[in-house]
Amino acid sequence: MTDPKDNVPEESEPQVEGDATNAQEPEDLIEAEGPDVEVPTDGPAAGGPAVDAANDLSPEDEALLADAARGIAEDKLSTEDRDLVAEMRADMLRAQAELVNFRKRVERDREANREVAIAEVVRALLPALDDLTRAEAHGDLAEGPMQVIGQKIRGGFEKFKLVQIGEKGEAFDPNIHEAIVQLPTPGATGQTVADVVEPGYKLGERVLRAAKVAVAVPA
């Protein structure tokens, strides 16, 4: 007599739709029940080691999966039990991916908020930096304690990657220059900065203030 177990079709392990092998950079999203989530670049969802210890399965879950794996290997589970195990595994992988995505979004938001806060503080201090530049141009910072103070202030701004922009003779760029006057100049072949009225500043790649310049144009 044929063993009924021989007629039970062997279930293949269900695939999470849009897993890491099909994910597209840079977001690596998967289609799942509920909101879309990014597939972690490593960890069980990508077929590699876990992202970190905090994302590992609990000992209880590992024991359940181990028991289920033994049951499948020994062909002791019914079709319903096999489906349940597959569903539980898919749910755990999806939950892990959602946790990784949440952490990534929190880190991105934290960094963006930090950059905005620094930019606002530095922008508020630009008038004081302008006074320091004018004092230096008049020789007021040539010696004495003000020279040391000026160096410390500039050093503090440099730590946040504050860079002065706007140089005489460079090509006019509306992204970093604000033209306050145009000077028709014989022999000029393009728009160049003839003079810098007020320097501009960039913080990293963010333009805090465009440089106010006089622009030499063809006569």
mmCIF file of C-alpha atoms in Angstrom:
data_model
loop_
_atom_site.group_PDB
_atom_site.id
_atom_site.type_symbol
_atom_site.label_atom_id
_atom_site.label_comp_id
_atom_site.label_asym_id
_atom_site.label_seq_id
_atom_site.Cartn_x
_atom_site.Cartn_y
_atom_site.Cartn_z
ATOM 1 C CA MET A 1 0.000 0.000 0.000
ATOM 2 C CA THR A 2 1.242 3.430 -0.872
ATOM 3 C CA ASP A 3 2.203 5.560 2.074
ATOM 4 C CA PRO A 4 -0.037 8.671 2.127
ATOM 5 C CA LYS A 5 3.009 10.734 2.918
ATOM 6 C CA ASP A 6 4.396 9.926 -0.523
ATOM 7 C CA ASN A 7 1.461 11.773 -2.110
ATOM 8 C CA VAL A 8 2.030 14.942 -0.174
ATOM 9 C CA PRO A 9 3.595 17.429 -2.625
ATOM 10 C CA GLU A 10 6.813 18.855 -1.319
ATOM 11 C CA GLU A 11 6.349 22.525 -0.645
ATOM 12 C CA SER A 12 9.035 24.830 -1.873
ATOM 13 C CA GLU A 13 10.056 27.580 0.476
ATOM 14 C CA PRO A 14 8.020 30.707 -0.315
ATOM 15 C CA GLN A 15 9.946 33.691 -1.560
ATOM 16 C CA VAL A 16 9.381 37.145 -0.152
ATOM 17 C CA GLU A 17 8.279 39.198 -3.118
ATOM 18 C CA GLY A 18 10.968 41.632 -4.194
ATOM 19 C CA ASP A 19 13.768 40.157 -2.048
ATOM 20 C CA ALA A 20 17.328 41.460 -1.971
ATOM 21 C CA THR A 21 18.241 39.767 -5.254
ATOM 22 C CA ASN A 22 15.573 41.782 -7.088
ATOM 23 C CA ALA A 23 15.918 44.974 -5.098
ATOM 24 C CA GLN A 24 16.928 48.108 -6.945
ATOM 25 C CA GLU A 25 19.427 50.609 -5.603
ATOM 26 C CA PRO A 26 19.441 52.819 -3.721
ATOM 27 C CA GLU A 27 16.225 52.189 -1.777
ATOM 28 C CA ASP A 28 16.035 48.389 -2.135
ATOM 29 C CA LEU A 29 12.286 48.134 -1.572
ATOM 30 C CA ILE A 30 10.218 44.973 -1.342
ATOM 31 C CA GLU A 31 6.547 44.583 -2.014
ATOM 32 C CA ALA A 32 4.881 43.108 1.041
ATOM 33 C CA GLU A 33 1.628 43.140 2.912
ATOM 34 C CA GLY A 34 1.608 46.558 4.488
ATOM 35 C CA PRO A 35 3.989 49.441 3.672
ATOM 36 C CA ASP A 36 6.950 48.976 1.332
ATOM 37 C CA VAL A 37 10.191 48.353 3.145
ATOM 38 C CA GLU A 38 13.836 48.329 2.184
ATOM 39 C CA VAL A 39 15.582 44.999 2.114
ATOM 40 C CA PRO A 40 18.692 45.066 4.327
ATOM 41 C CA THR A 41 21.905 44.747 2.349
ATOM 42 C CA ASP A 42 22.974 41.950 4.648
ATOM 43 C CA GLY A 43 21.218 39.703 7.120
ATOM 44 C CA PRO A 44 18.806 36.808 6.680
ATOM 45 C CA ALA A 45 16.626 38.728 4.186
ATOM 46 C CA ALA A 46 19.615 39.033 1.843
ATOM 47 C CA GLY A 47 20.888 35.534 2.404
ATOM 48 C CA GLY A 48 23.840 36.700 4.514
ATOM 49 C CA PRO A 49 24.642 37.172 8.197
ATOM 50 C CA ALA A 50 22.439 39.256 10.423
ATOM 51 C CA VAL A 51 22.870 43.042 10.324
ATOM 52 C CA ASP A 52 23.815 43.082 13.986
ATOM 53 C CA ALA A 53 23.138 41.183 17.183
ATOM 54 C CA ALA A 54 20.031 43.245 17.933
ATOM 55 C CA ASN A 55 18.384 41.941 14.740
ATOM 56 C CA ASP A 56 19.067 38.238 15.421
ATOM 57 C CA LEU A 57 16.160 35.956 16.124
ATOM 58 C CA SER A 58 15.396 35.252 19.744
ATOM 59 C CA PRO A 59 16.454 31.860 21.138
ATOM 60 C CA GLU A 60 12.801 30.826 21.294
ATOM 61 C CA ASP A 61 12.255 31.683 17.601
ATOM 62 C CA GLU A 62 15.455 29.911 16.626
ATOM 63 C CA ALA A 63 14.349 26.814 18.531
ATOM 64 C CA LEU A 64 10.947 26.863 16.806
ATOM 65 C CA LEU A 65 12.539 27.173 13.378
ATOM 66 C CA ALA A 66 15.026 24.421 14.207
ATOM 67 C CA ASP A 67 12.200 22.103 15.277
ATOM 68 C CA ALA A 68 10.257 22.975 12.149
ATOM 69 C CA ALA A 69 13.308 22.348 9.961
ATOM 70 C CA ARG A 70 13.796 18.934 11.551
ATOM 71 C CA GLY A 71 10.144 18.153 11.051
ATOM 72 C CA ILE A 72 10.358 19.095 7.379
ATOM 73 C CA ALA A 73 13.563 17.105 6.928
ATOM 74 C CA GLU A 74 12.006 14.052 8.560
ATOM 75 C CA ASP A 75 8.756 14.598 6.653
ATOM 76 C CA LYS A 76 6.739 14.749 9.860
ATOM 77 C CA LEU A 77 4.810 17.939 9.145
ATOM 78 C CA SER A 78 1.501 18.138 7.407
ATOM 79 C CA THR A 79 0.868 20.497 4.511
ATOM 80 C CA GLU A 80 -0.868 22.946 6.848
ATOM 81 C CA ASP A 81 2.090 22.933 9.236
ATOM 82 C CA ARG A 82 4.517 23.477 6.385
ATOM 83 C CA ASP A 83 2.512 26.475 5.192
ATOM 84 C CA LEU A 84 2.403 27.867 8.726
ATOM 85 C CA VAL A 85 6.178 27.552 9.137
ATOM 86 C CA ALA A 86 6.762 29.247 5.788
ATOM 87 C CA GLU A 87 4.385 32.080 6.695
ATOM 88 C CA MET A 88 6.052 32.604 10.069
ATOM 89 C CA ARG A 89 9.491 32.741 8.483
ATOM 90 C CA ALA A 90 8.352 35.266 5.876
ATOM 91 C CA ASP A 91 6.757 37.413 8.600
ATOM 92 C CA MET A 92 9.953 37.387 10.658
ATOM 93 C CA LEU A 93 12.081 38.385 7.680
ATOM 94 C CA ARG A 94 9.656 41.171 6.808
ATOM 95 C CA ALA A 95 9.632 42.451 10.391
ATOM 96 C CA GLN A 96 13.418 42.440 10.471
ATOM 97 C CA ALA A 97 13.592 44.408 7.211
ATOM 98 C CA GLU A 98 11.123 46.974 8.572
ATOM 99 C CA LEU A 99 13.245 47.413 11.702
ATOM 100 C CA VAL A 100 16.389 47.968 9.647
ATOM 101 C CA ASN A 101 14.552 50.495 7.463
ATOM 102 C CA PHE A 102 13.287 52.366 10.509
ATOM 103 C CA ARG A 103 16.805 52.665 11.892
ATOM 104 C CA LYS A 104 18.139 53.918 8.565
ATOM 105 C CA ARG A 105 15.423 56.568 8.321
ATOM 106 C CA VAL A 106 16.046 57.728 11.895
ATOM 107 C CA GLU A 107 19.766 58.106 11.172
ATOM 108 C CA ARG A 108 19.108 60.013 7.933
ATOM 109 C CA ASP A 109 16.644 62.358 9.638
ATOM 110 C CA ARG A 110 19.005 62.920 12.563
ATOM 111 C CA GLU A 111 21.883 63.856 10.249
ATOM 112 C CA ALA A 112 19.680 66.143 8.125
ATOM 113 C CA ASN A 113 18.357 67.939 11.211
ATOM 114 C CA ARG A 114 21.895 68.356 12.528
ATOM 115 C CA GLU A 115 23.057 69.960 9.269
ATOM 116 C CA VAL A 116 20.092 72.339 9.221
ATOM 117 C CA ALA A 117 20.698 73.407 12.832
ATOM 118 C CA ILE A 118 24.403 74.059 12.204
ATOM 119 C CA ALA A 119 23.607 76.029 9.046
ATOM 120 C CA GLU A 120 21.148 78.281 10.875
ATOM 121 C CA VAL A 121 23.608 79.021 13.688
ATOM 122 C CA VAL A 122 26.473 79.774 11.298
ATOM 123 C CA ARG A 123 24.243 81.955 9.105
ATOM 124 C CA ALA A 124 23.308 84.040 12.154
ATOM 125 C CA LEU A 125 27.021 84.601 12.891
ATOM 126 C CA LEU A 126 27.988 85.698 9.380
ATOM 127 C CA PRO A 127 27.615 89.462 10.130
ATOM 128 C CA ALA A 128 30.151 89.080 12.953
ATOM 129 C CA LEU A 129 32.462 87.251 10.558
ATOM 130 C CA ASP A 130 32.069 90.125 8.076
ATOM 131 C CA ASP A 131 33.147 92.593 10.793
ATOM 132 C CA LEU A 132 36.158 90.400 11.519
ATOM 133 C CA THR A 133 37.098 90.389 7.828
ATOM 134 C CA ARG A 134 36.814 94.178 7.581
ATOM 135 C CA ALA A 135 38.872 94.654 10.738
ATOM 136 C CA GLU A 136 41.534 92.373 9.308
ATOM 137 C CA ALA A 137 41.553 94.327 6.028
ATOM 138 C CA HIS A 138 42.143 97.586 7.974
ATOM 139 C CA GLY A 139 45.033 96.069 9.912
ATOM 140 C CA ASP A 140 43.228 95.960 13.238
ATOM 141 C CA LEU A 141 44.083 92.267 13.653
ATOM 142 C CA ALA A 142 47.755 92.540 12.711
ATOM 143 C CA GLU A 143 48.911 91.989 16.278
ATOM 144 C CA GLY A 144 47.726 91.829 19.862
ATOM 145 C CA PRO A 145 45.032 89.731 21.493
ATOM 146 C CA MET A 146 42.463 90.456 18.739
ATOM 147 C CA GLN A 147 44.654 88.589 16.280
ATOM 148 C CA VAL A 148 44.481 85.453 18.437
ATOM 149 C CA ILE A 149 40.743 85.860 18.918
ATOM 150 C CA GLY A 150 40.225 86.212 15.176
ATOM 151 C CA GLN A 151 42.227 83.067 14.498
ATOM 152 C CA LYS A 152 40.195 81.090 17.016
ATOM 153 C CA ILE A 153 36.909 82.290 15.557
ATOM 154 C CA ARG A 154 37.956 81.374 12.028
ATOM 155 C CA GLY A 155 39.267 78.018 13.243
ATOM 156 C CA GLY A 156 35.907 77.289 14.842
ATOM 157 C CA PHE A 157 34.098 77.991 11.568
ATOM 158 C CA GLU A 158 36.536 75.833 9.616
ATOM 159 C CA LYS A 159 35.702 72.836 11.803
ATOM 160 C CA PHE A 160 32.202 72.961 10.319
ATOM 161 C CA LYS A 161 33.674 73.204 6.777
ATOM 162 C CA LEU A 162 32.681 76.827 6.274
ATOM 163 C CA VAL A 163 34.319 78.110 3.076
ATOM 164 C CA GLN A 164 34.402 81.664 1.753
ATOM 165 C CA ILE A 165 33.288 82.026 -1.873
ATOM 166 C CA GLY A 166 33.647 84.856 -4.367
ATOM 167 C CA GLU A 167 37.025 85.763 -5.854
ATOM 168 C CA LYS A 168 37.957 88.598 -8.177
ATOM 169 C CA GLY A 169 38.607 87.367 -11.719
ATOM 170 C CA GLU A 170 36.624 84.134 -11.557
ATOM 171 C CA ALA A 171 33.777 83.402 -13.946
ATOM 172 C CA PHE A 172 30.388 84.640 -12.831
ATOM 173 C CA ASP A 173 28.206 81.811 -11.497
ATOM 174 C CA PRO A 174 24.627 82.691 -10.527
ATOM 175 C CA ASN A 175 24.606 79.733 -8.132
ATOM 176 C CA ILE A 176 27.204 81.334 -5.864
ATOM 177 C CA HIS A 177 27.315 84.978 -7.022
ATOM 178 C CA GLU A 178 24.794 87.780 -6.739
ATOM 179 C CA ALA A 179 25.457 90.502 -9.328
ATOM 180 C CA ILE A 180 24.714 93.931 -7.883
ATOM 181 C CA VAL A 181 26.172 95.890 -10.828
ATOM 182 C CA GLN A 182 27.372 95.177 -14.366
ATOM 183 C CA LEU A 183 30.443 96.956 -15.690
ATOM 184 C CA PRO A 184 30.802 97.118 -19.510
ATOM 185 C CA THR A 185 34.470 96.355 -20.050
ATOM 186 C CA PRO A 186 36.316 96.635 -23.394
ATOM 187 C CA GLY A 187 37.955 93.361 -24.327
ATOM 188 C CA ALA A 188 35.789 91.277 -22.012
ATOM 189 C CA THR A 189 34.624 88.069 -23.693
ATOM 190 C CA GLY A 190 32.335 86.807 -20.954
ATOM 191 C CA GLN A 191 30.967 87.616 -17.529
ATOM 192 C CA THR A 192 33.675 87.694 -14.875
ATOM 193 C CA VAL A 193 33.828 88.975 -11.307
ATOM 194 C CA ALA A 194 35.380 92.457 -11.415
ATOM 195 C CA ASP A 195 35.129 93.083 -7.673
ATOM 196 C CA VAL A 196 33.756 91.391 -4.556
ATOM 197 C CA VAL A 197 31.561 93.730 -2.552
ATOM 198 C CA GLU A 198 30.632 91.158 0.097
ATOM 199 C CA PRO A 199 32.038 87.607 0.240
ATOM 200 C CA GLY A 200 29.728 84.643 0.275
ATOM 201 C CA TYR A 201 29.976 81.425 2.258
ATOM 202 C CA LYS A 202 29.323 77.716 1.768
ATOM 203 C CA LEU A 203 28.853 75.155 4.515
ATOM 204 C CA GLY A 204 29.876 71.895 2.918
ATOM 205 C CA GLU A 205 27.814 71.850 -0.274
ATOM 206 C CA ARG A 206 25.159 74.229 1.095
ATOM 207 C CA VAL A 207 25.382 77.875 0.002
ATOM 208 C CA LEU A 208 24.617 79.962 3.076
ATOM 209 C CA ARG A 209 25.035 83.296 1.346
ATOM 210 C CA ALA A 210 25.868 84.189 -2.239
ATOM 211 C CA ALA A 211 28.782 86.557 -2.814
ATOM 212 C CA LYS A 212 27.742 90.072 -3.832
ATOM 213 C CA VAL A 213 29.884 91.034 -6.789
ATOM 214 C CA ALA A 214 30.385 93.543 -9.577
ATOM 215 C CA VAL A 215 30.416 91.778 -12.931
ATOM 216 C CA ALA A 216 32.511 92.770 -15.915
ATOM 217 C CA VAL A 217 30.593 92.236 -19.177
ATOM 218 C CA PRO A 218 31.541 92.823 -22.829
ATOM 219 C CA ALA A 219 31.287 96.506 -23.776
#
